[in-house]
PDB file of C-alpha atoms in Angstrom:
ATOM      1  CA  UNK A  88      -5.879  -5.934  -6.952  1.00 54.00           C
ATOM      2  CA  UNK A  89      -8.519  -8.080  -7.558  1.00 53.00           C
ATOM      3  CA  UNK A  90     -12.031  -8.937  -5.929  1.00 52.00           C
ATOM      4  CA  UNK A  91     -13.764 -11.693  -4.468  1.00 71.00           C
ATOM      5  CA  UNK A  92     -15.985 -10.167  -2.244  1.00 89.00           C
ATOM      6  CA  UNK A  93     -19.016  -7.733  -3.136  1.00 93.00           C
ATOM      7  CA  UNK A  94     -18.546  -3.898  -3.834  1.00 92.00           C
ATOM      8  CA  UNK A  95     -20.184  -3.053  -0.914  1.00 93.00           C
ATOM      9  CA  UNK A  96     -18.733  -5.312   1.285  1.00 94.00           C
ATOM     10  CA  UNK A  97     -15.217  -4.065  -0.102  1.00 93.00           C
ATOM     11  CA  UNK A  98     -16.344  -0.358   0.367  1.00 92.00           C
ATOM     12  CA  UNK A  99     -17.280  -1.717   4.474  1.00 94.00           C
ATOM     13  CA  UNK A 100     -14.545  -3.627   4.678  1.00 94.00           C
ATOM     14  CA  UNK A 101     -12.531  -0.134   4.216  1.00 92.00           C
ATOM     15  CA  UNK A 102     -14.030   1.828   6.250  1.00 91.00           C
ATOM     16  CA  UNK A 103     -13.441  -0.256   9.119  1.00 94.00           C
ATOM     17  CA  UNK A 104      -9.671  -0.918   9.008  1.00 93.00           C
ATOM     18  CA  UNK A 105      -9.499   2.652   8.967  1.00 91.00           C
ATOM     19  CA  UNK A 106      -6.860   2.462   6.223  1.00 92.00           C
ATOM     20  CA  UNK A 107      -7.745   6.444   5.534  1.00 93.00           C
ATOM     21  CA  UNK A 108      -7.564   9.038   8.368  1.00 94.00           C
ATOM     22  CA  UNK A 109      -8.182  12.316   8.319  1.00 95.00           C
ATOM     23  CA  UNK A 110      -6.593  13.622  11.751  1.00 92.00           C
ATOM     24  CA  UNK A 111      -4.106  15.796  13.289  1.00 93.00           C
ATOM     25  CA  UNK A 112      -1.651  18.655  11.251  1.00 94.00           C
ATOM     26  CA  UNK A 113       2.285  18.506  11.000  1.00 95.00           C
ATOM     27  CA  UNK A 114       4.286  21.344  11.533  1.00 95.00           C
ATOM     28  CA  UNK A 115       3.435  23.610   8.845  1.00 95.00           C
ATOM     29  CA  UNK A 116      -0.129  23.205  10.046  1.00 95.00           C
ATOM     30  CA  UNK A 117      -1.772  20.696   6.939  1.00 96.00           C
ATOM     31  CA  UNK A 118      -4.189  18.419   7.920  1.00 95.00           C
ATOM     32  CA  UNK A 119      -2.645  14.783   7.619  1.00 96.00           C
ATOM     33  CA  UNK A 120      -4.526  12.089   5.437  1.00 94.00           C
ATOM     34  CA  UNK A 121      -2.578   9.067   7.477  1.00 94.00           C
ATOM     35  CA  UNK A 122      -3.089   5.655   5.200  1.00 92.00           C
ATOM     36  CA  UNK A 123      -1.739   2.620   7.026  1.00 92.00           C
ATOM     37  CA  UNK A 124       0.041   0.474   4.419  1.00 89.00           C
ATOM     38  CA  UNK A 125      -0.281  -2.889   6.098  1.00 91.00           C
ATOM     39  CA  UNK A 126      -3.812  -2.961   6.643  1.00 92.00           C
ATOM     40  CA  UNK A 127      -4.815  -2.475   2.882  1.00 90.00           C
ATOM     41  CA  UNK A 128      -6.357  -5.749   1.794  1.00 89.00           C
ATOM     42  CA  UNK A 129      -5.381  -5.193  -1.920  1.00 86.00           C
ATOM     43  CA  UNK A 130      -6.306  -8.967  -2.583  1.00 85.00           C
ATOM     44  CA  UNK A 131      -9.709  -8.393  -1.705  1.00 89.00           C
ATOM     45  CA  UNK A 132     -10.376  -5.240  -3.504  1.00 88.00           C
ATOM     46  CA  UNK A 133     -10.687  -3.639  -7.346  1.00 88.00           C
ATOM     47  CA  UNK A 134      -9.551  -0.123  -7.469  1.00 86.00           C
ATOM     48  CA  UNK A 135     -12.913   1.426  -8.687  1.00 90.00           C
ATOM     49  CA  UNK A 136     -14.407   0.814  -5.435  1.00 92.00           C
ATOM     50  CA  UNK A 137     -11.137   2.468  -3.699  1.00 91.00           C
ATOM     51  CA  UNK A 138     -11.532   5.434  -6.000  1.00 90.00           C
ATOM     52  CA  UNK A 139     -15.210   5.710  -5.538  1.00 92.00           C
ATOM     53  CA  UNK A 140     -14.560   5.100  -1.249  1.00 93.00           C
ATOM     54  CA  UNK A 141     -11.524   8.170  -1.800  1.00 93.00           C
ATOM     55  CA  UNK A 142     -14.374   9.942  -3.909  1.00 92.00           C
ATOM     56  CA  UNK A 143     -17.084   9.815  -0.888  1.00 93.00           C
ATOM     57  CA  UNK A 144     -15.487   9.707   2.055  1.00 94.00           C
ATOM     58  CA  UNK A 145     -12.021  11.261   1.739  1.00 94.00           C
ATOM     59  CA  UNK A 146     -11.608  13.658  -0.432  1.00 93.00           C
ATOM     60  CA  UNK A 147     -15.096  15.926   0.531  1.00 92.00           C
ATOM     61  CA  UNK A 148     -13.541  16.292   3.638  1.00 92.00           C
ATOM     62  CA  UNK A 149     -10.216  17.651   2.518  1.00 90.00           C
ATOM     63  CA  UNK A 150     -12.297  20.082   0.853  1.00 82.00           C
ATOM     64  CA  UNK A 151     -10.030  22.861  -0.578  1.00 88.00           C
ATOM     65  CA  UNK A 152      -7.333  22.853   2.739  1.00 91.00           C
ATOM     66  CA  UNK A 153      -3.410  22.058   2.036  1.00 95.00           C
ATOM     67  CA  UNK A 154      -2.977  18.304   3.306  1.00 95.00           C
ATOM     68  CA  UNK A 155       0.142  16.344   3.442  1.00 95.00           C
ATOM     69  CA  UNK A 156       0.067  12.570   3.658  1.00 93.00           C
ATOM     70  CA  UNK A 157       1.616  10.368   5.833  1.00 95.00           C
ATOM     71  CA  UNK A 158       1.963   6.946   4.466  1.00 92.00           C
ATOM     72  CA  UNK A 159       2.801   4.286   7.019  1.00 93.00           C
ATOM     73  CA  UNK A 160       5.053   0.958   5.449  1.00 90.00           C
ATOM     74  CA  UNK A 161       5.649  -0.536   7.774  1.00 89.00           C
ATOM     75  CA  UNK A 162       4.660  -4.421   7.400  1.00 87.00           C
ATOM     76  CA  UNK A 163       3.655  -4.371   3.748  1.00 85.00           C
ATOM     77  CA  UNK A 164       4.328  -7.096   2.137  1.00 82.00           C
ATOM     78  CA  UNK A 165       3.924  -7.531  -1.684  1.00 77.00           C
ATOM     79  CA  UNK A 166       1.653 -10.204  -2.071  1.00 77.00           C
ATOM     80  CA  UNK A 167      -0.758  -9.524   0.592  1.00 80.00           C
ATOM     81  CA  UNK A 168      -1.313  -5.433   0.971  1.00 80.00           C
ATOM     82  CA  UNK A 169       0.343  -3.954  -1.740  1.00 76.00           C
ATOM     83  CA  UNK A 170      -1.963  -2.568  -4.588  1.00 73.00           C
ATOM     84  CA  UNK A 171       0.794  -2.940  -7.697  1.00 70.00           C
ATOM     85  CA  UNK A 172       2.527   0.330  -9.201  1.00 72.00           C
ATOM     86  CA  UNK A 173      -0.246   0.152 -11.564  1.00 71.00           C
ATOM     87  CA  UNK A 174      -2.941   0.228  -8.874  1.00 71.00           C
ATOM     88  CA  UNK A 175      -1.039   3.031  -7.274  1.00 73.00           C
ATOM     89  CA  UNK A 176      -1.048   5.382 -10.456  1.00 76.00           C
ATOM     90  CA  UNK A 177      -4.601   5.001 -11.468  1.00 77.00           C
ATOM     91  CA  UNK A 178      -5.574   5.886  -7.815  1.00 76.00           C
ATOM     92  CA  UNK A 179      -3.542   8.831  -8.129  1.00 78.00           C
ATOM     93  CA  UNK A 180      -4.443   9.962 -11.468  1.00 78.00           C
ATOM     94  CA  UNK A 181      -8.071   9.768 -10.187  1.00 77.00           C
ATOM     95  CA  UNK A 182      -7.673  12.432  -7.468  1.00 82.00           C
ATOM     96  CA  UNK A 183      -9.086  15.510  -8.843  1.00 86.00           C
ATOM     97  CA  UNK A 184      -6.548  18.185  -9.452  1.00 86.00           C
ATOM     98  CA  UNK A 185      -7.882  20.045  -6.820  1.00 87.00           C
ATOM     99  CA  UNK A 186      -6.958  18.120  -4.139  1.00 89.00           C
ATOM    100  CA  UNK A 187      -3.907  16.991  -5.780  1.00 87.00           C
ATOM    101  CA  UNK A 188      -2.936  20.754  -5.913  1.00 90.00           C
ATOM    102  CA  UNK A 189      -3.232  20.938  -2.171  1.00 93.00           C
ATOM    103  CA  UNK A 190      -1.320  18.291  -1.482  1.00 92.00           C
ATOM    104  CA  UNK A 191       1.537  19.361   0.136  1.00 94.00           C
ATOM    105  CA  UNK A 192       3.804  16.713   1.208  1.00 93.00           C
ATOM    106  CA  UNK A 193       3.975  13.146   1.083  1.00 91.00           C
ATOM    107  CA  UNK A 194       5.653  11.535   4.229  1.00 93.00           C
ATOM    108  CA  UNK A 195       6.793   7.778   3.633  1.00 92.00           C
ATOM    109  CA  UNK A 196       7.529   6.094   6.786  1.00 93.00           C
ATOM    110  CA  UNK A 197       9.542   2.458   7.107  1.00 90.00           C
ATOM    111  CA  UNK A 198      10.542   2.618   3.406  1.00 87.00           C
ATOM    112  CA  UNK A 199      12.365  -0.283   2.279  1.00 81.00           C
ATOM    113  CA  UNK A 200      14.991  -0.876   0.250  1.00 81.00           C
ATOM    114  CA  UNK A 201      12.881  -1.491  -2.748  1.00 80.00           C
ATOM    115  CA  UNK A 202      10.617   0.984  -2.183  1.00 81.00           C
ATOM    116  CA  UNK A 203      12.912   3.468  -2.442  1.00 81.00           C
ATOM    117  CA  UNK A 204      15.292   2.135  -5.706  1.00 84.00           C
ATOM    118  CA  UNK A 205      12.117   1.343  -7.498  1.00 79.00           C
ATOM    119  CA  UNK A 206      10.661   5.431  -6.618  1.00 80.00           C
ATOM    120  CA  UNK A 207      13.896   6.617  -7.332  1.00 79.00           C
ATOM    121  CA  UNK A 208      14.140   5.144 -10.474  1.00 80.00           C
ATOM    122  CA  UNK A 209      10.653   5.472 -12.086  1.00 79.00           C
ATOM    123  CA  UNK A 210       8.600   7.806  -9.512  1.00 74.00           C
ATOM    124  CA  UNK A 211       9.427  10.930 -11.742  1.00 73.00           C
ATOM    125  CA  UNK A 212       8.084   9.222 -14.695  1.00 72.00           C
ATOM    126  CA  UNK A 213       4.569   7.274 -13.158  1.00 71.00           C
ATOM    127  CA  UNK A 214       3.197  10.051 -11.149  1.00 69.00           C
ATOM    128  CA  UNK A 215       2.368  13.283 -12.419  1.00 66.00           C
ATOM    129  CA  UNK A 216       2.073  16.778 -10.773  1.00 61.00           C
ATOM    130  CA  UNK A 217       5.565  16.916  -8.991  1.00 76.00           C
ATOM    131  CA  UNK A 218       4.670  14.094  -6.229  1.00 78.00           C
ATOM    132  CA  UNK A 219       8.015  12.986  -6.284  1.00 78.00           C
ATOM    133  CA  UNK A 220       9.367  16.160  -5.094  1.00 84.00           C
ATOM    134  CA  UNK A 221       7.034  16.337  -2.278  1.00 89.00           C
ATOM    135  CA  UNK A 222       8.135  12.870  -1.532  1.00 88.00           C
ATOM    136  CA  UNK A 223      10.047  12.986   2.355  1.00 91.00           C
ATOM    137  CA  UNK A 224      11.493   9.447   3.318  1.00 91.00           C
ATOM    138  CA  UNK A 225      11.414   8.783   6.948  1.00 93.00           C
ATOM    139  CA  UNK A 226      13.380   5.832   8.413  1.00 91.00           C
ATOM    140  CA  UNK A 227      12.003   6.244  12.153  1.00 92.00           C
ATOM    141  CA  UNK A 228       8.861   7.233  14.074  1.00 94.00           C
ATOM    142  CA  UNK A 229      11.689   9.546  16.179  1.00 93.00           C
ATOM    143  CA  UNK A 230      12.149  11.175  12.587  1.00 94.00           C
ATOM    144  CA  UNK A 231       8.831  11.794  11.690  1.00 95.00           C
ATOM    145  CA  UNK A 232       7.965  13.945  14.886  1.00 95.00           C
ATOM    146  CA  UNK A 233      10.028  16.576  12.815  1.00 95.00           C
ATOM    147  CA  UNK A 234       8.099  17.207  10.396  1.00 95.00           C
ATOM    148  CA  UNK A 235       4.389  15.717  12.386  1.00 95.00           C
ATOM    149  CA  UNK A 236       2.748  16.850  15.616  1.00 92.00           C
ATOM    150  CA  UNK A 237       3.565  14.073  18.109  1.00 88.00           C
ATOM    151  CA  UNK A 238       0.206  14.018  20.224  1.00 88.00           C
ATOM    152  CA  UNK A 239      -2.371  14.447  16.804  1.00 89.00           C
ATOM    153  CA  UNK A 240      -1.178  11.458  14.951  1.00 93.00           C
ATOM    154  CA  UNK A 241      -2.547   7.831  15.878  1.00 93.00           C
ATOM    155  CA  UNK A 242       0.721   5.434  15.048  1.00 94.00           C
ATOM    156  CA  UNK A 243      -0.322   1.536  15.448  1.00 94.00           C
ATOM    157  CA  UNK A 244       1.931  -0.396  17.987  1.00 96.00           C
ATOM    158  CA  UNK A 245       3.582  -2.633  15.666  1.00 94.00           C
ATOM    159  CA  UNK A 246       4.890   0.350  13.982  1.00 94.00           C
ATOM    160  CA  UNK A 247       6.880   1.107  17.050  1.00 94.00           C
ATOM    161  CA  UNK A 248       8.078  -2.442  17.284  1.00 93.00           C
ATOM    162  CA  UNK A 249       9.608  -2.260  14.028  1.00 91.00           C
ATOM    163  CA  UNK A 250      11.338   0.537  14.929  1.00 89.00           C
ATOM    164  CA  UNK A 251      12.928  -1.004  17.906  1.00 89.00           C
ATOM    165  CA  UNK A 252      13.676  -3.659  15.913  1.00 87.00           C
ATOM    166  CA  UNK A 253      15.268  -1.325  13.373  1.00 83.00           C
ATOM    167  CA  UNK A 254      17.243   0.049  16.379  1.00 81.00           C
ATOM    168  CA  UNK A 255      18.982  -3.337  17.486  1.00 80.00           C
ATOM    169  CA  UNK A 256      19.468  -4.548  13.409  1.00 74.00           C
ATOM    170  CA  UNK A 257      20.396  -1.555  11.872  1.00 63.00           C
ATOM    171  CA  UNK A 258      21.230  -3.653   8.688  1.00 60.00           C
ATOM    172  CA  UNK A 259      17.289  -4.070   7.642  1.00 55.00           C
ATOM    173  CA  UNK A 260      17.260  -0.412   6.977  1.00 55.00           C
ATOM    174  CA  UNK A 261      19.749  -0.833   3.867  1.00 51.00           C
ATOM    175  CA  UNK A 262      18.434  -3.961   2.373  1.00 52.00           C
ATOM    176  CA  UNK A 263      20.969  -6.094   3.822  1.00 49.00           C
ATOM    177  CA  UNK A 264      19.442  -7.936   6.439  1.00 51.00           C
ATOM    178  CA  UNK A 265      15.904  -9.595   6.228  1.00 51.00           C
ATOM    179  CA  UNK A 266      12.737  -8.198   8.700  1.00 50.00           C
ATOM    180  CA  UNK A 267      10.976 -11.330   7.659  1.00 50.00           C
ATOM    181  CA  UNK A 268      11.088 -14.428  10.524  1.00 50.00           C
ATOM    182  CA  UNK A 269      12.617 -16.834   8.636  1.00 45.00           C
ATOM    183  CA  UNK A 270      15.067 -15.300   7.129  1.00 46.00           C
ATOM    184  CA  UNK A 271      18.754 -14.728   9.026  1.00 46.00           C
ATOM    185  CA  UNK A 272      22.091 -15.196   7.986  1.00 47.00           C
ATOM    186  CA  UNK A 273      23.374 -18.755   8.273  1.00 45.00           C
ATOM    187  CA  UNK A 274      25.979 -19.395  10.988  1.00 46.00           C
ATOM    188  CA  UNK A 275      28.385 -19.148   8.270  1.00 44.00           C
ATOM    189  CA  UNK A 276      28.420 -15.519   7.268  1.00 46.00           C
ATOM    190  CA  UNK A 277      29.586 -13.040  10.040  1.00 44.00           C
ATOM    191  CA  UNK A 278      28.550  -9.551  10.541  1.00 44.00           C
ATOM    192  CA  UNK A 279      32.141  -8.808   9.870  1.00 43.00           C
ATOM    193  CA  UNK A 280      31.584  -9.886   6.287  1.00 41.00           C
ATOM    194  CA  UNK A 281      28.824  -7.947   5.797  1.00 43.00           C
ATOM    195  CA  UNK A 282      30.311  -5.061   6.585  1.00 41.00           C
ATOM    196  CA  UNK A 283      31.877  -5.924   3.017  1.00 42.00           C
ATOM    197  CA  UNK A 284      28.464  -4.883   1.219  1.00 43.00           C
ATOM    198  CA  UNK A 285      27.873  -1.467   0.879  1.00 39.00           C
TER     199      UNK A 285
END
């Protein structure tokens, strides 16, 4: 992450994308912090000022109630939204241990392929205080209303277009076929041969 615009016109610039929402309760009855991945301008901000914003705004009013998370992927992209891994740790490491403690479940919806080799392989090992095992992938919006009440959570529209996307290219959900635009397999390669890759 890195800044070009003023602290306090990073700190506003957060607050109105309404990347951080408290709202709504899954179905153990924790309040749900929902953080929409694709709106996070990481290029435009340092991670003090998204500490101190967490510090003031978001974590008072979790106050001492069990929370789960429910982190939305969907459209992240790594140049434009994502903080880095090392971004991601010191923003967890600076969440008091209170809330941390509290923290009850960690639902990641639209996880790529990436996403989930690279947690699988080092999320044990960069975040501390069992995260990983509160960690609950979830592939579709149909999927999350299992462990999230439907009517509490606000869920952007493009989220549901990737999922109906997801629906008709099944592929993009195991790495093998590309969500981006541009990228589609040449007239050459089949499905059939695809089917090869597993």
């Amino acid at each position: 992450m890195s800044s070009q615009i003023s602290e306090a016109d990073q700190e506003l610039l957060l607050h109105k994308l309404d990347i951080f929402k408290i709202r709504g309760k899954d179905k153990q009855g924790h309040k749900i912090l929902r953080i929409i991945g694709k709106f996070f301008p990481a290029r435009l901000l340092i991670v003090e000022v998204v500490k101190k914003y967490l510090e003031e705004h978001i974590f008072p009013r979790l106050g001492k109630m069990r929370f789960s998370v429910l982190y939305v992927h969907t459209g992240v992209q790594r140049s434009d939204n994502f903080p880095g891994i090392s971004g991601l740790r010191w923003i967890y490491e600076a969440v008091p241990i209170n809330v941390r403690d509290n923290l009850q479940a960690v639902y990641f919806l639209h996880p790529g392929l990436q996403a989930r080799l690279f947690l699988a392989t080092f999320g044990r090992f960069l975040f501390s205080g069992g995260l990983y095992g509160k960690l609950r992938y979830v592939s579709r919006v149909d999927y999350l209303w299992e462990h999230v009440k439907r009517k509490e959570v606000e869920i952007p529209e493009f989220v549901y277009d990737h999922d109906e996307d997801l629906e008709y290219r099944p592929m993009m959900d195991y790495g093998l076929e590309s969500d981006h635009p541009r990228v589609s397999l040449s007239p050459s390669v089949s499905s059939y041969s695809m089917r090869c890759i597993s």
